Coordinates of C-alpha atoms and ligand atoms in Angstrom, one line a residue:
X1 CA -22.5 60.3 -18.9
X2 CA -20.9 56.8 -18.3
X3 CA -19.0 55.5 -21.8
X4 CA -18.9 52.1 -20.6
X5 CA -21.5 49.8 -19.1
X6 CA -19.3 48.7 -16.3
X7 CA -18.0 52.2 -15.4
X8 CA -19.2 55.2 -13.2
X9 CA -16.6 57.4 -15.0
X10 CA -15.2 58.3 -18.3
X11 CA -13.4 54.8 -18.6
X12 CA -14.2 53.1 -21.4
X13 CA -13.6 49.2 -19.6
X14 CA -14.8 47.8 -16.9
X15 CA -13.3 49.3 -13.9
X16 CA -12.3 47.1 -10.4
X17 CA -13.8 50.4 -8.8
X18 CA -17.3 50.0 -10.4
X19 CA -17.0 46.0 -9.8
X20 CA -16.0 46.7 -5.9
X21 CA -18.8 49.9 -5.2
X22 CA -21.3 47.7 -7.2
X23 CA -20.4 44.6 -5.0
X24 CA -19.9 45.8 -1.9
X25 CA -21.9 49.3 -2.1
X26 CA -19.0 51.1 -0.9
X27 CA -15.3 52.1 -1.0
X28 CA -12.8 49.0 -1.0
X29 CA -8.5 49.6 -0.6
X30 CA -6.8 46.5 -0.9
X31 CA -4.0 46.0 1.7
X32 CA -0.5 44.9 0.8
X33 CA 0.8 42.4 2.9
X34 CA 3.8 40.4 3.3
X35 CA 3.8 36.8 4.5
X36 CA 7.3 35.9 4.2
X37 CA 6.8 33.0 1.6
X38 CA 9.5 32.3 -0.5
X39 CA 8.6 31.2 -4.3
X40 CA 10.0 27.6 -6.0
X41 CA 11.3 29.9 -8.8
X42 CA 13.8 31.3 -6.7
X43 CA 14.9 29.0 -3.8
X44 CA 16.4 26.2 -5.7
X45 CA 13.1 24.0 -6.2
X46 CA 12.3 25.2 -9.5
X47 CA 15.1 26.9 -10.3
X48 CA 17.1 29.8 -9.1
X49 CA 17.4 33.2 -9.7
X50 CA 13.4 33.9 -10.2
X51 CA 11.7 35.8 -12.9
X52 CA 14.3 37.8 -14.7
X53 CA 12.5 40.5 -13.8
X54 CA 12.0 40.1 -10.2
X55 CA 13.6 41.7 -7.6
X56 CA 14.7 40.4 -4.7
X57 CA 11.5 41.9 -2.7
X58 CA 9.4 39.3 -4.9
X59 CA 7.1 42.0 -6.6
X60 CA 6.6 43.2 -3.6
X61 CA 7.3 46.4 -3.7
X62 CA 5.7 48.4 -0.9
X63 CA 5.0 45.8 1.6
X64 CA 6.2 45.4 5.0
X65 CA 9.1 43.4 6.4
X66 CA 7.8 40.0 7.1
X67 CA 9.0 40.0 10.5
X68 CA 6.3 42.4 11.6
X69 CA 3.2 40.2 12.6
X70 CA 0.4 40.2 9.8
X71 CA -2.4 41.6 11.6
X72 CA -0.3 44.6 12.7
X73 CA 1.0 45.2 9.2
X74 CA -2.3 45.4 8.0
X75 CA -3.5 47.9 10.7
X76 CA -0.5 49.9 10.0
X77 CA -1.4 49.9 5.9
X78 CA -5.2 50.7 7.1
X79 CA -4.1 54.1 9.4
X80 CA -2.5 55.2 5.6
X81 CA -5.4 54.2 3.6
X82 CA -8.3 55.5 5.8
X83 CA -6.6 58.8 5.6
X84 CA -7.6 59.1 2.5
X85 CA -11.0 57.0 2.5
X86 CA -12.2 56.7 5.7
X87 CA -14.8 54.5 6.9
X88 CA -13.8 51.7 3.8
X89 CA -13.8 48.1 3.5
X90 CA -10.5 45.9 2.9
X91 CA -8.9 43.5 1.4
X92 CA -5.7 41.9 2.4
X93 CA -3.8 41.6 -0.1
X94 CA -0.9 38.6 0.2
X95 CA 1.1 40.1 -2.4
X96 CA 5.3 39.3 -2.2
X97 CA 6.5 36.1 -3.1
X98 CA 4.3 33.2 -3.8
X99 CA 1.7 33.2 -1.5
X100 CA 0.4 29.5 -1.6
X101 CA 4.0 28.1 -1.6
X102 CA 3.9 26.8 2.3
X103 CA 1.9 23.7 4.0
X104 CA -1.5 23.8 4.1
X105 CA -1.2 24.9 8.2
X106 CA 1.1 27.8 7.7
X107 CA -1.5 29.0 4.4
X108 CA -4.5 28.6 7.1
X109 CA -2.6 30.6 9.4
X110 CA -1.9 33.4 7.6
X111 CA -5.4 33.9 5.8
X112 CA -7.7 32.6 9.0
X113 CA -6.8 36.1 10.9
X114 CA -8.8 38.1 8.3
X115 CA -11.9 35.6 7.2
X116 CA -13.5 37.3 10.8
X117 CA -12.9 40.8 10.5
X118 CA -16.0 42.7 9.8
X119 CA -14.6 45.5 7.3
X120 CA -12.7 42.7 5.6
X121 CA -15.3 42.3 2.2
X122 CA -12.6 39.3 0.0
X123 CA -8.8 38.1 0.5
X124 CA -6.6 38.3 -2.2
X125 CA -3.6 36.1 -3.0
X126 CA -0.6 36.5 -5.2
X127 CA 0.5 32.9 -6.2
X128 CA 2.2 30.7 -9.3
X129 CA 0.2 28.3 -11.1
X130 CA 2.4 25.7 -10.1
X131 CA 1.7 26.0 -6.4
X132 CA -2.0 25.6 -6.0
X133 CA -2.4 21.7 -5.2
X134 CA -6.1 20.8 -5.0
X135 CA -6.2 20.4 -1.2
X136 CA -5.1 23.8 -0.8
X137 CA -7.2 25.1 -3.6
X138 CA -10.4 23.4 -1.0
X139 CA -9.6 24.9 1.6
X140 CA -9.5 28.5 -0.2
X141 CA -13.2 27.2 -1.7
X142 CA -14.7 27.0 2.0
X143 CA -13.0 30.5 2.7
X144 CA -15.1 31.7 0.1
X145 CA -18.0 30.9 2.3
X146 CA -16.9 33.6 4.1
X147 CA -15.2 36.2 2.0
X148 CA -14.6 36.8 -1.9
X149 CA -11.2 34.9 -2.4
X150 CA -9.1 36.0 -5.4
X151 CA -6.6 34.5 -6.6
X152 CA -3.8 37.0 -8.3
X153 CA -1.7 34.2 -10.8
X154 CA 0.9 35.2 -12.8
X155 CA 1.2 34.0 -16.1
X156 CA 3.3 37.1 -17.9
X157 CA 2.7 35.9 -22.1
X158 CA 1.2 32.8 -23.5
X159 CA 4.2 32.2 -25.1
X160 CA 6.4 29.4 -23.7
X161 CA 9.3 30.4 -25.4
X162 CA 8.9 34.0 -23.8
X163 CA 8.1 31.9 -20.1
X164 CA 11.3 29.9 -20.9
X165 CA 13.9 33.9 -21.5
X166 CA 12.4 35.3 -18.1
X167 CA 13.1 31.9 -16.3
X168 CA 9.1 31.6 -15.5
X169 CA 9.7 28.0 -14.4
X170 CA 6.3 26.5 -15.2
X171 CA 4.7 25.9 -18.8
X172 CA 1.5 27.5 -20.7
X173 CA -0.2 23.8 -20.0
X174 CA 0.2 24.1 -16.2
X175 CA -1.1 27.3 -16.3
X176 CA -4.0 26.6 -18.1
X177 CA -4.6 23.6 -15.7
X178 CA -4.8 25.5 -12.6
X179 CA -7.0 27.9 -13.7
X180 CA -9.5 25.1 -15.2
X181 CA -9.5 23.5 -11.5
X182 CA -9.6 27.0 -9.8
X183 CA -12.8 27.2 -11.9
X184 CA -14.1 24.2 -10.5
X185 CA -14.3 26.3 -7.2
X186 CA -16.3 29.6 -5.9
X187 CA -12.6 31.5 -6.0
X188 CA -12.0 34.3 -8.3
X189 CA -9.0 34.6 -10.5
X190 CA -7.2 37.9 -11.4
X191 CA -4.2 36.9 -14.7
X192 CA -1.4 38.9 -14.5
X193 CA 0.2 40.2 -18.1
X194 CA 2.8 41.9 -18.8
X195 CA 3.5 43.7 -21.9
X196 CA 7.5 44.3 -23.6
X197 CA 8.7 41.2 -22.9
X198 CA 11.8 40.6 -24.6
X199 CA 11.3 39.4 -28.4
X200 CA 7.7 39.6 -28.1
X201 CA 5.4 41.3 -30.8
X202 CA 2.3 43.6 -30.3
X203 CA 0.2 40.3 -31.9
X204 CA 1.5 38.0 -29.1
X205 CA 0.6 40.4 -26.5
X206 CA -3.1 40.5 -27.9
X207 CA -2.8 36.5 -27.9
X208 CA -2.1 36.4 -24.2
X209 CA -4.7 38.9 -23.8
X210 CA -7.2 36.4 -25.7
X211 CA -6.2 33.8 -23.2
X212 CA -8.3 35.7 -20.1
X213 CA -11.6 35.5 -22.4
X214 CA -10.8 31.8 -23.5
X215 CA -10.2 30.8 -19.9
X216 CA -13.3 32.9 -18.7
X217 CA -11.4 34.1 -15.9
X218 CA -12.7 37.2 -13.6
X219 CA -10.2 40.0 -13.9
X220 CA -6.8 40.9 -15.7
X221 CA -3.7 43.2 -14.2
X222 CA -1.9 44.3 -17.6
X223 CA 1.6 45.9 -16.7
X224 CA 4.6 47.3 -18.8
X225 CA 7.7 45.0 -18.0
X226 CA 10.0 47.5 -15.7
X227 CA 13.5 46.8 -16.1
X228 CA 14.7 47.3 -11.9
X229 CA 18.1 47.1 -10.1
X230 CA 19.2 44.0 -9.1
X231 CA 17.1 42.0 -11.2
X232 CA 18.9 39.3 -14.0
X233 CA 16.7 41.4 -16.6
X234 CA 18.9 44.6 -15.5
X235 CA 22.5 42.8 -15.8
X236 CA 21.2 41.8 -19.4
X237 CA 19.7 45.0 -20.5
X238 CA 22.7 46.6 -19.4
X239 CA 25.0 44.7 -20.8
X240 CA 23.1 44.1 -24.0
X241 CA 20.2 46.8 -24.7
X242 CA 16.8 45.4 -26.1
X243 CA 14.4 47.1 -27.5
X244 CA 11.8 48.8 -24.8
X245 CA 7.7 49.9 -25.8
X246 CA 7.7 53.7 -25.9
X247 CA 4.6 55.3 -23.9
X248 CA 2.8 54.9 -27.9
X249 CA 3.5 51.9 -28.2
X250 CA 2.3 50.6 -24.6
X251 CA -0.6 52.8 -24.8
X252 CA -1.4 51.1 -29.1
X253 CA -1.2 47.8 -27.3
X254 CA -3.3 48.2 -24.2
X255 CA -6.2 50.2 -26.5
X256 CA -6.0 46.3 -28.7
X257 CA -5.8 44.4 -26.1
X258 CA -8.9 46.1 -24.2
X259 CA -10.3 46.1 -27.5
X260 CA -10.4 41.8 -27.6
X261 CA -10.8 41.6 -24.0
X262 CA -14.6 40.2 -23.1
X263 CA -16.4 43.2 -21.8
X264 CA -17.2 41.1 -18.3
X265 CA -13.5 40.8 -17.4
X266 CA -12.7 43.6 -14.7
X267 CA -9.7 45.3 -15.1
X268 CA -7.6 45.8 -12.3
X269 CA -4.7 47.5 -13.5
X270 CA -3.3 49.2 -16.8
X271 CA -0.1 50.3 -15.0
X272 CA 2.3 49.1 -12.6
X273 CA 4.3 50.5 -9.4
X274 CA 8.1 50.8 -9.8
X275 CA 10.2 52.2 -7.1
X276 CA 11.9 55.1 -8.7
X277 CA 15.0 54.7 -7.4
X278 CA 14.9 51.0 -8.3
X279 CA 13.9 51.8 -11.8
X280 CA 16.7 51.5 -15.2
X281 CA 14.0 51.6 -17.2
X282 CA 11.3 52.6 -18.9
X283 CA 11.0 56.2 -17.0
X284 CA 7.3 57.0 -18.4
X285 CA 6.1 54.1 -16.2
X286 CA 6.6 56.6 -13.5
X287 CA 4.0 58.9 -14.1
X288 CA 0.2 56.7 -14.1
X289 CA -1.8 59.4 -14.2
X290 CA -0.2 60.2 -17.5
X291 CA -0.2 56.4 -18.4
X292 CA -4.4 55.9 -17.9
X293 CA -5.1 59.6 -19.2
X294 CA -3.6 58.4 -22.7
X295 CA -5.5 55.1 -23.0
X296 CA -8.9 57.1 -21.8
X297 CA -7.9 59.6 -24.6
X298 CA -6.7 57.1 -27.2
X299 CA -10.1 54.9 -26.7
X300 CA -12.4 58.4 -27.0
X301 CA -10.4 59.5 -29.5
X302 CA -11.1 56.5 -31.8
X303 CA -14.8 55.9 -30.3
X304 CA -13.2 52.2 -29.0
X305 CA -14.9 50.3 -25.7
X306 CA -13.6 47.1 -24.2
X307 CA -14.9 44.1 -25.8
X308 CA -15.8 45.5 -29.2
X309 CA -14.2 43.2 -31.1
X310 CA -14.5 40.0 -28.6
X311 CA -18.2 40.1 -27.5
X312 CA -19.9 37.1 -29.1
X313 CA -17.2 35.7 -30.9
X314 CA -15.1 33.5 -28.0
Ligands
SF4_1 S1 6.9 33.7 -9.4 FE1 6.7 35.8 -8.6 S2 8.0 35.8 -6.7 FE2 8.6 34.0 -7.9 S3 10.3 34.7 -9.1 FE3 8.5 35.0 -10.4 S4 7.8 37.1 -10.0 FE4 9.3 36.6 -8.4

């Protein structure tokens, strides 16, 4: 028996599998690709350096090398995925760098390949809310004539003060902004959070949660802030050791912010993908399975659904 509306299993929020098999009517595997788009925070526009937590692959992490041609890297990701679900539909998934950060021409060539492909259902796009000028943002709104177009924007916390410690390079305000005009469109938005930022509290991370109802947007990726090699965050940590969630503590968070997130807001992710060998810390990332058993547990454990104390009140 389901324990969430929104769910064919026993997940108790509203799963991007039951949004995908109840859109589509069958299996969908996104597709990682990588454009070769570089990213104002880290090529000198903005500012340099990137993210403090970014590595030099761009979040990236299992893509190809952008030197192989697009359509071949996504046939090449395909072969892997239909292994293990055959006969699905796709979507490409522009995920290193910032994927919007280009001329309008180079954007169109990237994305046109896929808007014709039969088993291609949406395109998604990893970007920065300070790349998405409105005549880009119209020409994604008539490619959502033809395929679902979501829009993957990082915005971390709420908290400018946090944006300002990780070098985020853009403000709450300009965040807010862009999602208000993408709203003006047919695209969808997916907000990415992450949770243990440095100095943060388990209250601001439920206020940056809040921010997703608020701004009505269509899905949220929550991740736990991996400290990686090669990243400014490493050279800090190591040097000067903050405190990191424990698996508890994640898990307490995620259950609260599930708990204020509206019950319509798919959730794509409750964990992230760290390459191990990469990885300084926090080693219980590692294991997901472990990750999403605990917050299943957690929310039966405490009879607890997604929305229960948002619904009706924002
Ligand atoms: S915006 Fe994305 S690609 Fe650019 S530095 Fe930050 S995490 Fe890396």
């Amino acid at each position: 028996m389901n324990s969430f509306i929104y769910s064919d299993d026993n997940k108790r929020y509203y799963t991007w599998n039951y949004y995908l098999r109840h859109r589509f009517n069958s299996k969908v595997y996104k597709v990682t690709l990588n454009a070769g788009f570089t990213c104002p925070n880290r090529d000198g526009t903005k500012g340099i350096g990137g993210c403090t937590f970014c590595n030099e692959l761009g979040s990236g992490n299992y893509t190809q090398p952008s030197s192989v041609d697009l359509l071949n890297q996504y046939n090449m990701g395909k072969v892997v995925m239909e292994k293990k679900w055959p006969n699905s539909l796709t979507i490409p998934y522009f995920q290193s760098y910032t994927n919007t950060y280009g001329t309008l021409d180079r954007i169109k060539e990237c994305i046109e390949p896929f808007l014709s492909l039969d088993e291609v259902v949406a395109v998604a796009i990893g970007t920065r809310a300070d790349c998405l000028e409105q005549e880009k943002l119209n020409y994604l709104n008539e490619c959502s004539k033809k395929k679902e177009i979501w829009l993957e924007i990082g915005l971390q916390s709420k908290y400018d003060i946090t944006a300002n410690s990780i070098n985020r390079g853009h403000s709450y305000a300009e965040f807010e902004d862009c999602i208000k005009r993408i709203k003006q469109t047919n695209c969808k938005i997916c907000v990415h959070i992450i949770n243990g930022l440095p100095n943060e509290t388990k209250q601001m991370m439920i206020e940056t949660a809040k921010v997703c109802n608020n701004l009505n947007v269509d899905a949220v990726k929550i991740h736990m802030l991996h400290i990686t090699k090669n990243t400014a965050l490493a050279r800090s940590y190591l040097v000067n050791p903050f405190p990191i969630l424990t698996l508890e503590e994640y898990i307490d968070i995620v259950v609260e912010q599930l708990k204020v997130l509206n019950s319509k807001i798919i959730i794509q992710r409750l964990t992230g993908d760290a390459i191990k060998e990469e990885l300084i810390a926090p080693f219980w990332t590692l294991n997901k399975t472990v990750v999403l058993n605990e917050i299943d547990k957690k929310m039966a454990r405490e009879n607890v659904i997604q929305g229960m104390n948002t619904d009706g009140k924002y």
